[in-house]
PDB file of C-alpha atoms and ligand atoms in Angstrom:
ATOM      1  CA  MET A   1     -36.875  63.981  13.236  1.00 60.00           C
ATOM      2  CA  ALA A   2     -37.521  63.988   9.444  1.00 85.00           C
ATOM      3  CA  ILE A   3     -36.224  67.039   7.607  1.00 95.00           C
ATOM      4  CA  SER A   4     -38.280  69.007   5.059  1.00 96.00           C
ATOM      5  CA  LYS A   5     -36.990  69.615   1.525  1.00 96.00           C
ATOM      6  CA  ASN A   6     -36.536  73.336   2.228  1.00 97.00           C
ATOM      7  CA  ASP A   7     -34.649  72.755   5.453  1.00 97.00           C
ATOM      8  CA  PHE A   8     -32.421  70.167   3.787  1.00 97.00           C
ATOM      9  CA  GLU A   9     -31.605  72.630   1.012  1.00 97.00           C
ATOM     10  CA  TYR A  10     -30.760  75.313   3.579  1.00 97.00           C
ATOM     11  CA  ILE A  11     -28.429  72.924   5.494  1.00 97.00           C
ATOM     12  CA  SER A  12     -26.794  71.817   2.220  1.00 97.00           C
ATOM     13  CA  ARG A  13     -26.039  75.442   1.299  1.00 97.00           C
ATOM     14  CA  LEU A  14     -24.712  76.129   4.793  1.00 97.00           C
ATOM     15  CA  ALA A  15     -22.465  73.037   4.774  1.00 97.00           C
ATOM     16  CA  ARG A  16     -21.182  73.890   1.301  1.00 97.00           C
ATOM     17  CA  SER A  17     -20.364  77.513   2.060  1.00 96.00           C
ATOM     18  CA  GLU A  18     -18.836  76.965   5.514  1.00 96.00           C
ATOM     19  CA  SER A  19     -16.986  73.642   5.134  1.00 97.00           C
ATOM     20  CA  ALA A  20     -17.169  72.664   1.418  1.00 96.00           C
ATOM     21  CA  LEU A  21     -19.094  69.537   2.394  1.00 96.00           C
ATOM     22  CA  VAL A  22     -21.313  68.485  -0.510  1.00 96.00           C
ATOM     23  CA  LEU A  23     -24.688  67.165   0.680  1.00 96.00           C
ATOM     24  CA  ASP A  24     -26.621  66.004  -2.365  1.00 95.00           C
ATOM     25  CA  PRO A  25     -30.289  64.950  -2.191  1.00 95.00           C
ATOM     26  CA  GLY A  26     -30.371  61.467  -0.691  1.00 95.00           C
ATOM     27  CA  LYS A  27     -28.239  62.555   2.270  1.00 96.00           C
ATOM     28  CA  GLU A  28     -31.269  63.659   4.307  1.00 96.00           C
ATOM     29  CA  TYR A  29     -30.728  60.741   6.725  1.00 96.00           C
ATOM     30  CA  LEU A  30     -27.211  62.031   7.431  1.00 96.00           C
ATOM     31  CA  VAL A  31     -28.494  65.497   8.319  1.00 97.00           C
ATOM     32  CA  GLU A  32     -31.273  64.041  10.464  1.00 97.00           C
ATOM     33  CA  THR A  33     -28.997  61.675  12.404  1.00 97.00           C
ATOM     34  CA  ARG A  34     -26.300  64.299  12.983  1.00 97.00           C
ATOM     35  CA  LEU A  35     -28.357  67.426  13.601  1.00 97.00           C
ATOM     36  CA  GLY A  36     -31.310  65.790  15.403  1.00 96.00           C
ATOM     37  CA  PRO A  37     -29.340  65.024  18.591  1.00 96.00           C
ATOM     38  CA  LEU A  38     -27.689  68.476  18.441  1.00 97.00           C
ATOM     39  CA  ALA A  39     -31.115  70.144  18.166  1.00 97.00           C
ATOM     40  CA  GLN A  40     -32.229  68.238  21.260  1.00 96.00           C
ATOM     41  CA  ARG A  41     -29.096  69.108  23.227  1.00 96.00           C
ATOM     42  CA  GLU A  42     -29.599  72.755  22.323  1.00 97.00           C
ATOM     43  CA  GLY A  43     -33.148  72.611  23.728  1.00 97.00           C
ATOM     44  CA  PHE A  44     -35.165  72.734  20.490  1.00 97.00           C
ATOM     45  CA  ASP A  45     -38.425  70.777  20.231  1.00 96.00           C
ATOM     46  CA  SER A  46     -37.701  69.654  16.689  1.00 96.00           C
ATOM     47  CA  LEU A  47     -35.115  69.716  13.927  1.00 97.00           C
ATOM     48  CA  ALA A  48     -37.401  72.143  12.071  1.00 97.00           C
ATOM     49  CA  ASP A  49     -37.250  74.599  15.023  1.00 97.00           C
ATOM     50  CA  PHE A  50     -33.477  74.262  15.107  1.00 97.00           C
ATOM     51  CA  VAL A  51     -33.137  75.028  11.380  1.00 97.00           C
ATOM     52  CA  GLN A  52     -35.591  77.911  11.772  1.00 96.00           C
ATOM     53  CA  SER A  53     -33.336  79.382  14.436  1.00 96.00           C
ATOM     54  CA  LEU A  54     -30.304  79.036  12.129  1.00 96.00           C
ATOM     55  CA  ARG A  55     -32.194  80.768   9.333  1.00 95.00           C
ATOM     56  CA  ALA A  56     -33.357  83.572  11.610  1.00 94.00           C
ATOM     57  CA  ASP A  57     -29.848  84.963  12.078  1.00 86.00           C
ATOM     58  CA  GLY A  58     -28.525  86.340   8.794  1.00 81.00           C
ATOM     59  CA  LYS A  59     -24.947  85.997  10.082  1.00 88.00           C
ATOM     60  CA  ILE A  60     -23.009  82.824  10.877  1.00 90.00           C
ATOM     61  CA  ASN A  61     -23.090  82.419  14.658  1.00 92.00           C
ATOM     62  CA  GLY A  62     -22.053  79.840  17.250  1.00 94.00           C
ATOM     63  CA  LEU A  63     -25.060  77.638  16.516  1.00 96.00           C
ATOM     64  CA  HIS A  64     -24.144  77.478  12.832  1.00 97.00           C
ATOM     65  CA  HIS A  65     -20.622  76.434  13.806  1.00 96.00           C
ATOM     66  CA  LYS A  66     -22.015  73.702  16.063  1.00 97.00           C
ATOM     67  CA  ALA A  67     -24.150  72.463  13.150  1.00 97.00           C
ATOM     68  CA  ILE A  68     -21.115  72.374  10.813  1.00 97.00           C
ATOM     69  CA  ASP A  69     -19.083  70.560  13.463  1.00 97.00           C
ATOM     70  CA  ALA A  70     -21.865  67.975  13.933  1.00 97.00           C
ATOM     71  CA  LEU A  71     -22.092  67.371  10.172  1.00 97.00           C
ATOM     72  CA  THR A  72     -18.430  66.377   9.825  1.00 96.00           C
ATOM     73  CA  THR A  73     -17.465  62.730   9.321  1.00 96.00           C
ATOM     74  CA  ASN A  74     -14.645  61.972  11.739  1.00 97.00           C
ATOM     75  CA  GLU A  75     -13.884  58.324  10.996  1.00 97.00           C
ATOM     76  CA  THR A  76     -10.166  57.637  11.481  1.00 98.00           C
ATOM     77  CA  LEU A  77      -7.789  55.054  12.896  1.00 98.00           C
ATOM     78  CA  PHE A  78      -4.159  54.540  13.799  1.00 98.00           C
ATOM     79  CA  PHE A  79      -1.850  53.791  10.831  1.00 98.00           C
ATOM     80  CA  ARG A  80      -4.838  54.000   8.491  1.00 98.00           C
ATOM     81  CA  ASP A  81      -4.314  51.940   5.305  1.00 98.00           C
ATOM     82  CA  PHE A  82      -0.927  50.686   6.611  1.00 98.00           C
ATOM     83  CA  HIS A  83       0.905  50.909   3.229  1.00 98.00           C
ATOM     84  CA  PRO A  84       1.536  54.691   3.247  1.00 98.00           C
ATOM     85  CA  PHE A  85       3.212  54.324   6.659  1.00 98.00           C
ATOM     86  CA  GLU A  86       5.300  51.401   5.409  1.00 98.00           C
ATOM     87  CA  ALA A  87       6.369  53.502   2.410  1.00 98.00           C
ATOM     88  CA  LEU A  88       7.267  56.329   4.771  1.00 98.00           C
ATOM     89  CA  ARG A  89       9.355  54.115   6.996  1.00 98.00           C
ATOM     90  CA  ARG A  90      11.120  52.139   4.304  1.00 98.00           C
ATOM     91  CA  SER A  91      11.689  54.680   1.516  1.00 98.00           C
ATOM     92  CA  ILE A  92      10.249  58.154   1.853  1.00 98.00           C
ATOM     93  CA  LEU A  93      11.590  59.254   5.222  1.00 98.00           C
ATOM     94  CA  PRO A  94      15.141  57.995   4.573  1.00 98.00           C
ATOM     95  CA  GLU A  95      15.103  59.999   1.309  1.00 98.00           C
ATOM     96  CA  VAL A  96      13.588  63.145   2.852  1.00 98.00           C
ATOM     97  CA  LEU A  97      15.962  63.036   5.831  1.00 98.00           C
ATOM     98  CA  GLU A  98      18.901  62.915   3.448  1.00 97.00           C
ATOM     99  CA  GLN A  99      17.585  66.041   1.731  1.00 97.00           C
ATOM    100  CA  ARG A 100      17.173  67.761   5.081  1.00 97.00           C
ATOM    101  CA  ALA A 101      20.416  66.576   6.658  1.00 97.00           C
ATOM    102  CA  SER A 102      22.075  69.982   6.667  1.00 97.00           C
ATOM    103  CA  ALA A 103      19.018  71.907   7.944  1.00 97.00           C
ATOM    104  CA  GLN A 104      18.153  69.136  10.448  1.00 98.00           C
ATOM    105  CA  ARG A 105      14.530  70.174  10.203  1.00 98.00           C
ATOM    106  CA  LEU A 106      11.458  68.093   9.350  1.00 98.00           C
ATOM    107  CA  THR A 107       7.966  69.539   9.049  1.00 98.00           C
ATOM    108  CA  ILE A 108       4.838  67.454   8.548  1.00 98.00           C
ATOM    109  CA  TRP A 109       1.248  68.641   8.205  1.00 98.00           C
ATOM    110  CA  SER A 110      -1.680  66.360   9.001  1.00 98.00           C
ATOM    111  CA  ALA A 111      -4.605  68.327   7.571  1.00 98.00           C
ATOM    112  CA  ALA A 112      -8.097  67.269   8.672  1.00 98.00           C
ATOM    113  CA  CYS A 113      -6.587  65.163  11.458  1.00 98.00           C
ATOM    114  CA  SER A 114      -9.868  64.295  13.215  1.00 98.00           C
ATOM    115  CA  THR A 115      -9.273  62.789  16.691  1.00 98.00           C
ATOM    116  CA  GLY A 116      -5.505  62.628  16.259  1.00 98.00           C
ATOM    117  CA  GLN A 117      -4.775  59.043  15.274  1.00 98.00           C
ATOM    118  CA  GLU A 118      -3.013  60.125  12.042  1.00 98.00           C
ATOM    119  CA  PRO A 119      -0.551  62.678  13.483  1.00 98.00           C
ATOM    120  CA  TYR A 120       0.106  60.475  16.513  1.00 98.00           C
ATOM    121  CA  SER A 121       0.820  57.503  14.202  1.00 98.00           C
ATOM    122  CA  LEU A 122       3.389  59.715  12.473  1.00 98.00           C
ATOM    123  CA  ALA A 123       4.921  60.766  15.783  1.00 98.00           C
ATOM    124  CA  MET A 124       5.210  57.163  17.030  1.00 98.00           C
ATOM    125  CA  LEU A 125       6.696  56.039  13.708  1.00 98.00           C
ATOM    126  CA  LEU A 126       9.390  58.726  13.992  1.00 98.00           C
ATOM    127  CA  LEU A 127      10.181  57.815  17.608  1.00 98.00           C
ATOM    128  CA  GLU A 128      10.305  54.120  16.848  1.00 98.00           C
ATOM    129  CA  HIS A 129      12.353  54.100  13.645  1.00 98.00           C
ATOM    130  CA  PHE A 130      14.270  57.373  13.382  1.00 98.00           C
ATOM    131  CA  PRO A 131      16.056  57.966  16.697  1.00 97.00           C
ATOM    132  CA  GLN A 132      18.515  60.283  14.912  1.00 96.00           C
ATOM    133  CA  LEU A 133      15.706  62.867  14.817  1.00 98.00           C
ATOM    134  CA  ALA A 134      16.180  63.468  18.541  1.00 95.00           C
ATOM    135  CA  ASP A 135      18.632  66.248  17.601  1.00 95.00           C
ATOM    136  CA  TRP A 136      16.480  67.709  14.812  1.00 98.00           C
ATOM    137  CA  THR A 137      13.729  70.300  14.831  1.00 98.00           C
ATOM    138  CA  VAL A 138      10.713  68.111  14.139  1.00 98.00           C
ATOM    139  CA  SER A 139       7.320  69.676  13.777  1.00 98.00           C
ATOM    140  CA  ILE A 140       4.042  67.822  13.260  1.00 98.00           C
ATOM    141  CA  ILE A 141       1.221  70.296  12.710  1.00 98.00           C
ATOM    142  CA  ALA A 142      -2.258  68.789  12.920  1.00 98.00           C
ATOM    143  CA  THR A 143      -5.332  70.782  11.945  1.00 98.00           C
ATOM    144  CA  ASP A 144      -9.075  70.278  11.684  1.00 98.00           C
ATOM    145  CA  LEU A 145     -12.192  72.363  11.276  1.00 97.00           C
ATOM    146  CA  SER A 146     -14.018  70.680  14.166  1.00 97.00           C
ATOM    147  CA  PRO A 147     -13.335  71.955  17.702  1.00 96.00           C
ATOM    148  CA  THR A 148     -14.892  68.768  19.084  1.00 97.00           C
ATOM    149  CA  VAL A 149     -12.359  66.428  17.465  1.00 98.00           C
ATOM    150  CA  LEU A 150      -9.440  68.774  18.160  1.00 98.00           C
ATOM    151  CA  LYS A 151     -10.242  68.684  21.876  1.00 98.00           C
ATOM    152  CA  LEU A 152     -10.288  64.871  21.844  1.00 98.00           C
ATOM    153  CA  ALA A 153      -7.071  64.786  19.806  1.00 98.00           C
ATOM    154  CA  GLN A 154      -5.309  67.090  22.239  1.00 98.00           C
ATOM    155  CA  ALA A 155      -6.372  64.917  25.184  1.00 98.00           C
ATOM    156  CA  GLY A 156      -4.812  61.840  23.534  1.00 98.00           C
ATOM    157  CA  ILE A 157      -7.096  59.460  25.443  1.00 98.00           C
ATOM    158  CA  TYR A 158      -8.518  56.541  23.489  1.00 98.00           C
ATOM    159  CA  SER A 159     -10.958  53.690  24.114  1.00 98.00           C
ATOM    160  CA  GLN A 160     -10.104  50.003  23.848  1.00 98.00           C
ATOM    161  CA  PHE A 161     -11.980  49.943  20.524  1.00 98.00           C
ATOM    162  CA  GLU A 162      -9.878  52.815  19.152  1.00 98.00           C
ATOM    163  CA  VAL A 163      -6.525  51.323  20.150  1.00 98.00           C
ATOM    164  CA  ASN A 164      -7.603  47.979  18.688  1.00 97.00           C
ATOM    165  CA  ARG A 165      -7.857  49.633  15.270  1.00 97.00           C
ATOM    166  CA  GLY A 166      -4.515  49.758  13.446  1.00 97.00           C
ATOM    167  CA  LEU A 167      -2.195  50.191  16.417  1.00 98.00           C
ATOM    168  CA  PRO A 168       0.468  47.452  16.782  1.00 97.00           C
ATOM    169  CA  ALA A 169       0.353  45.845  20.254  1.00 97.00           C
ATOM    170  CA  SER A 170       4.020  46.745  20.820  1.00 97.00           C
ATOM    171  CA  TYR A 171       3.182  50.456  20.300  1.00 98.00           C
ATOM    172  CA  LEU A 172       0.259  50.239  22.718  1.00 98.00           C
ATOM    173  CA  VAL A 173       2.511  48.835  25.417  1.00 97.00           C
ATOM    174  CA  LYS A 174       5.316  51.300  24.741  1.00 98.00           C
ATOM    175  CA  TYR A 175       3.500  54.588  24.108  1.00 98.00           C
ATOM    176  CA  PHE A 176       0.270  54.337  26.144  1.00 98.00           C
ATOM    177  CA  THR A 177      -0.666  53.988  29.793  1.00 98.00           C
ATOM    178  CA  LYS A 178      -3.907  52.311  30.840  1.00 98.00           C
ATOM    179  CA  GLN A 179      -6.145  54.348  33.113  1.00 97.00           C
ATOM    180  CA  GLY A 180      -9.372  52.545  33.977  1.00 97.00           C
ATOM    181  CA  GLU A 181     -11.082  51.654  30.720  1.00 97.00           C
ATOM    182  CA  LYS A 182      -9.045  54.153  28.678  1.00 98.00           C
ATOM    183  CA  TRP A 183      -5.597  54.316  27.121  1.00 98.00           C
ATOM    184  CA  CYS A 184      -3.652  57.576  27.578  1.00 98.00           C
ATOM    185  CA  LEU A 185      -0.943  58.496  25.121  1.00 98.00           C
ATOM    186  CA  ASN A 186       2.401  59.259  26.755  1.00 98.00           C
ATOM    187  CA  GLU A 187       3.426  62.915  27.018  1.00 98.00           C
ATOM    188  CA  ALA A 188       6.532  62.362  24.859  1.00 97.00           C
ATOM    189  CA  VAL A 189       4.309  61.510  21.885  1.00 98.00           C
ATOM    190  CA  LYS A 190       1.698  64.183  22.628  1.00 98.00           C
ATOM    191  CA  ARG A 191       4.370  66.875  22.821  1.00 98.00           C
ATOM    192  CA  MET A 192       5.453  66.135  19.237  1.00 98.00           C
ATOM    193  CA  VAL A 193       2.113  67.220  17.753  1.00 98.00           C
ATOM    194  CA  GLU A 194       0.794  70.759  17.658  1.00 98.00           C
ATOM    195  CA  PHE A 195      -2.978  70.904  17.099  1.00 98.00           C
ATOM    196  CA  ARG A 196      -4.558  73.996  15.540  1.00 97.00           C
ATOM    197  CA  PRO A 197      -8.038  74.828  14.263  1.00 97.00           C
ATOM    198  CA  MET A 198      -8.061  75.375  10.504  1.00 98.00           C
ATOM    199  CA  ASN A 199     -10.798  75.394   7.910  1.00 98.00           C
ATOM    200  CA  LEU A 200      -9.303  74.343   4.572  1.00 98.00           C
ATOM    201  CA  ILE A 201     -11.665  76.583   2.615  1.00 97.00           C
ATOM    202  CA  GLN A 202     -10.946  79.731   4.557  1.00 97.00           C
ATOM    203  CA  PRO A 203      -7.778  81.835   4.146  1.00 96.00           C
ATOM    204  CA  TRP A 204      -4.831  79.782   5.351  1.00 97.00           C
ATOM    205  CA  PRO A 205      -2.442  80.986   8.015  1.00 96.00           C
ATOM    206  CA  ILE A 206       1.187  81.281   6.974  1.00 95.00           C
ATOM    207  CA  MET A 207       2.410  77.699   6.723  1.00 96.00           C
ATOM    208  CA  PRO A 208       6.049  76.692   7.098  1.00 96.00           C
ATOM    209  CA  PRO A 209       7.725  74.960   4.140  1.00 97.00           C
ATOM    210  CA  LEU A 210       6.492  71.375   4.337  1.00 98.00           C
ATOM    211  CA  ASP A 211       8.311  68.089   3.815  1.00 98.00           C
ATOM    212  CA  LEU A 212       5.222  65.890   4.019  1.00 98.00           C
ATOM    213  CA  VAL A 213       1.527  66.683   3.755  1.00 98.00           C
ATOM    214  CA  PHE A 214      -1.156  64.219   4.814  1.00 98.00           C
ATOM    215  CA  ILE A 215      -4.583  65.340   3.655  1.00 98.00           C
ATOM    216  CA  ARG A 216      -6.499  62.106   3.596  1.00 98.00           C
ATOM    217  CA  ASN A 217     -10.179  61.263   3.430  1.00 98.00           C
ATOM    218  CA  VAL A 218     -11.416  64.836   3.516  1.00 98.00           C
ATOM    219  CA  MET A 219     -11.321  66.137  -0.069  1.00 97.00           C
ATOM    220  CA  ILE A 220     -13.505  63.180  -0.991  1.00 96.00           C
ATOM    221  CA  TYR A 221     -16.379  65.263   0.446  1.00 95.00           C
ATOM    222  CA  PHE A 222     -15.554  68.395  -1.617  1.00 96.00           C
ATOM    223  CA  ASP A 223     -16.461  69.504  -5.140  1.00 96.00           C
ATOM    224  CA  VAL A 224     -13.898  69.542  -7.974  1.00 97.00           C
ATOM    225  CA  ASP A 225     -13.113  73.273  -7.860  1.00 97.00           C
ATOM    226  CA  THR A 226     -12.456  73.150  -4.123  1.00 97.00           C
ATOM    227  CA  LYS A 227     -10.150  70.140  -4.528  1.00 98.00           C
ATOM    228  CA  LYS A 228      -8.220  71.955  -7.277  1.00 98.00           C
ATOM    229  CA  THR A 229      -7.797  75.076  -5.174  1.00 98.00           C
ATOM    230  CA  ILE A 230      -6.605  73.145  -2.123  1.00 98.00           C
ATOM    231  CA  LEU A 231      -4.144  71.029  -4.138  1.00 98.00           C
ATOM    232  CA  GLY A 232      -2.706  74.212  -5.668  1.00 97.00           C
ATOM    233  CA  LYS A 233      -2.294  75.847  -2.264  1.00 97.00           C
ATOM    234  CA  ILE A 234      -0.542  72.752  -0.917  1.00 98.00           C
ATOM    235  CA  ARG A 235       1.930  72.870  -3.823  1.00 97.00           C
ATOM    236  CA  ASN A 236       2.896  76.361  -2.743  1.00 95.00           C
ATOM    237  CA  CYS A 237       3.934  75.026   0.663  1.00 96.00           C
ATOM    238  CA  LEU A 238       5.497  71.721  -0.359  1.00 97.00           C
ATOM    239  CA  LEU A 239       9.292  71.647  -0.489  1.00 97.00           C
ATOM    240  CA  PRO A 240      10.759  70.432  -3.820  1.00 95.00           C
ATOM    241  CA  HIS A 241      11.563  67.009  -2.348  1.00 96.00           C
ATOM    242  CA  GLY A 242       8.247  66.861  -0.463  1.00 97.00           C
ATOM    243  CA  TYR A 243       5.459  64.297  -0.733  1.00 98.00           C
ATOM    244  CA  LEU A 244       1.683  64.555  -0.611  1.00 98.00           C
ATOM    245  CA  PHE A 245      -0.386  61.724   0.886  1.00 98.00           C
ATOM    246  CA  LEU A 246      -4.057  61.328  -0.041  1.00 98.00           C
ATOM    247  CA  GLY A 247      -6.700  58.778   0.987  1.00 98.00           C
ATOM    248  CA  THR A 248      -6.944  55.557  -1.018  1.00 97.00           C
ATOM    249  CA  ALA A 249     -10.098  56.796  -2.794  1.00 96.00           C
ATOM    250  CA  GLU A 250      -8.485  60.151  -3.629  1.00 98.00           C
ATOM    251  CA  THR A 251      -6.154  61.266  -6.414  1.00 97.00           C
ATOM    252  CA  THR A 252      -4.695  64.363  -8.069  1.00 98.00           C
ATOM    253  CA  THR A 253      -5.474  62.946 -11.541  1.00 96.00           C
ATOM    254  CA  ASN A 254      -7.699  65.308 -13.581  1.00 96.00           C
ATOM    255  CA  LEU A 255      -7.401  67.864 -10.789  1.00 98.00           C
ATOM    256  CA  ASP A 256      -3.819  69.120 -10.798  1.00 97.00           C
ATOM    257  CA  PRO A 257      -1.416  67.966 -13.547  1.00 96.00           C
ATOM    258  CA  ALA A 258       1.553  69.420 -11.659  1.00 96.00           C
ATOM    259  CA  TYR A 259       1.454  66.459  -9.270  1.00 97.00           C
ATOM    260  CA  GLN A 260       3.003  63.179 -10.310  1.00 97.00           C
ATOM    261  CA  PRO A 261       1.982  59.914  -8.628  1.00 97.00           C
ATOM    262  CA  VAL A 262       4.865  57.840  -7.286  1.00 97.00           C
ATOM    263  CA  THR A 263       4.386  54.229  -6.204  1.00 98.00           C
ATOM    264  CA  PHE A 264       6.210  52.748  -3.232  1.00 97.00           C
ATOM    265  CA  GLY A 265       5.158  49.110  -2.773  1.00 96.00           C
ATOM    266  CA  LYS A 266       1.372  49.265  -2.398  1.00 97.00           C
ATOM    267  CA  ALA A 267       1.269  52.988  -1.611  1.00 98.00           C
ATOM    268  CA  VAL A 268       0.711  55.797  -4.103  1.00 98.00           C
ATOM    269  CA  VAL A 269       1.946  59.231  -3.045  1.00 98.00           C
ATOM    270  CA  TYR A 270       2.420  62.455  -4.996  1.00 98.00           C
ATOM    271  CA  ARG A 271       5.254  64.822  -5.811  1.00 97.00           C
ATOM    272  CA  SER A 272       4.918  68.288  -7.228  1.00 95.00           C
ATOM    273  CA  MET A 273       6.623  68.715 -10.588  1.00 90.00           C
ATOM    274  CA  ALA A 274       5.880  72.437 -10.729  1.00 80.00           C
ATOM    275  CA  GLU A 275       8.603  75.039 -10.204  1.00 66.00           C
ATOM    276  CA  ALA A 276       9.474  74.756  -6.532  1.00 52.00           C
ATOM    277  CA  ALA A 277       7.290  77.295  -4.883  1.00 51.00           C
ATOM    278  CA  THR A 278       7.157  77.313  -1.091  1.00 50.00           C
ATOM    279  CA  LYS A 279       5.232  80.589  -1.158  1.00 51.00           C
ATOM    280  CA  CYS A 280       3.438  79.667   2.015  1.00 52.00           C
ATOM    281  CA  LEU A 281       1.782  83.007   2.514  1.00 43.00           C
ATOM    282  CA  ALA A 282      -1.700  83.668   3.709  1.00 41.00           C
ATOM    283  CA  SER A 283      -3.786  83.259   0.609  1.00 42.00           C
ATOM    284  CA  SER A 284      -7.258  84.314  -0.299  1.00 35.00           C
ATOM    285  CA  SER A 285     -10.369  82.369   0.487  1.00 35.00           C
ATOM    286  CA  ILE A 286     -11.767  79.700  -1.792  1.00 32.00           C
ATOM    287  CA  SER A 287     -14.955  81.077  -3.215  1.00 26.00           C
TER     288      SER A 287
HETATM  289  C1  SAM B   1     -12.844  61.286   7.704  1.00 71.53           C
HETATM  290  S1  SAM B   1     -11.897  62.369   8.717  1.00 71.53           S
HETATM  291  C2  SAM B   1     -10.255  62.010   8.136  1.00 71.53           C
HETATM  292  C3  SAM B   1      -9.261  61.886   9.270  1.00 71.53           C
HETATM  293  C4  SAM B   1      -7.855  61.455   8.854  1.00 71.53           C
HETATM  294  N1  SAM B   1      -7.274  62.397   7.927  1.00 71.53           N
HETATM  295  C5  SAM B   1      -7.868  60.076   8.275  1.00 71.53           C
HETATM  296  O1  SAM B   1      -7.716  59.928   7.048  1.00 71.53           O
HETATM  297  O2  SAM B   1      -8.028  59.108   9.018  1.00 71.53           O
HETATM  298  C6  SAM B   1     -12.253  63.942   7.919  1.00 71.53           C
HETATM  299  C7  SAM B   1     -11.954  65.143   8.790  1.00 71.53           C
HETATM  300  O3  SAM B   1     -12.018  66.300   7.968  1.00 71.53           O
HETATM  301  C8  SAM B   1     -12.487  67.387   8.741  1.00 71.53           C
HETATM  302  N2  SAM B   1     -12.977  68.433   7.821  1.00 71.53           N
HETATM  303  C9  SAM B   1     -14.101  68.433   7.071  1.00 71.53           C
HETATM  304  N3  SAM B   1     -14.205  69.576   6.373  1.00 71.53           N
HETATM  305  C10 SAM B   1     -13.118  70.306   6.676  1.00 71.53           C
HETATM  306  C11 SAM B   1     -12.659  71.600   6.267  1.00 71.53           C
HETATM  307  N4  SAM B   1     -13.351  72.361   5.406  1.00 71.53           N
HETATM  308  N5  SAM B   1     -11.496  72.051   6.791  1.00 71.53           N
HETATM  309  C12 SAM B   1     -10.785  71.299   7.669  1.00 71.53           C
HETATM  310  N6  SAM B   1     -11.166  70.078   8.090  1.00 71.53           N
HETATM  311  C13 SAM B   1     -12.326  69.587   7.600  1.00 71.53           C
HETATM  312  C14 SAM B   1     -13.554  66.756   9.615  1.00 71.53           C
HETATM  313  O4  SAM B   1     -13.811  67.520  10.768  1.00 71.53           O
HETATM  314  C15 SAM B   1     -12.974  65.376   9.906  1.00 71.53           C
HETATM  315  O5  SAM B   1     -12.345  65.343  11.162  1.00 71.53           O
END
C-alpha cells in the first residue's frame, strides 16, 4: 500500500503532535509497513481510505491512537548494552544505597519501557545482587505511550528469541518458568514493577523523587526542543544523588548544560548539577 505525499504529510504531523515522533520525508516505507496492516485489520480497503478516515474526524479518536501506537518502534532487549547495568551493579547502586540508607527507599523510573525487558532487568539485578533491599521500599515505575507494549510487558511472557537476547542463562533458569514454547517471568519479579501508560510529551503525572531514571532509545526519535523540555522535567524529579541513563546514541550535550556526564567503565551516565529540585509536580504540556 504506497502512501501519497499528502497522506504522508498528514501522518507526519499527527505523529509529531501526538507522540513527538519525527517522520521526515524518506520514511514513507515505515508508515506503509506499520499502518498498512493496521488499515487492513480495521477493515479499510486501502491505506488511503484509512488516512481519509483519520482526517475526517477533526478530533483525536481511538483510531488515531491506534495509528500512533502502530508507528512506535519497540525494539528492546534484556540488559540492553550491558555496560550501564554493570556500572549500576558495581558502582552506582552501592553509592545510591548509601545515600538512601536512612530512608530505606529506592525509586527507579524506566520511561518508554516497551515490552518490559528494561524494568525487569533492573528488578532481577536488584534481586540478584542487593538482597539487603528486601527490607526497603523499592519502586520500579515503568511507563510507555503504547498500550500494546504495556499489555505485553505486564504479562511478562517472552519467546525463546526474546530470552536469548541479553538475558544470562542463570537468570533464565532462576527467574522464569517454561510454559510450552514461552518463558513466563516469576511473580516475584513481576510484582516489583508497576506499569503505567504515560506519554512523555503530555502533562506528566506527579512523579515521586527519583534515584535513577532510564530513558533510553526514545528521545532519539524526538526533535531538539522536545528533548530539552523532557531533560529539564526529569531534572525536577531527580534526587541530588540521582543518575540519568540514556541510550548509547543519546546525550545531554548541547541540550541541557545542567547535566554532567560521568563515566563508569564503559558506561556514560548523567548527574544533574543544577540546584537540587525534586519539584515533581504535574507540569504543563510540551508544545
Ligand atoms: C525503542 S523502544 C526503547 C525501549 C527501552 N527503553 C530500551 O532502550 O530498550 C522506544 C519506546 O518508546 C515509546 N515511545 C515513543 N514515543 C513515546 C512518547 N511520546 N511517550 C512515551 N513513550 C514513547 C515507544 O512506544 C517504544 O516502546
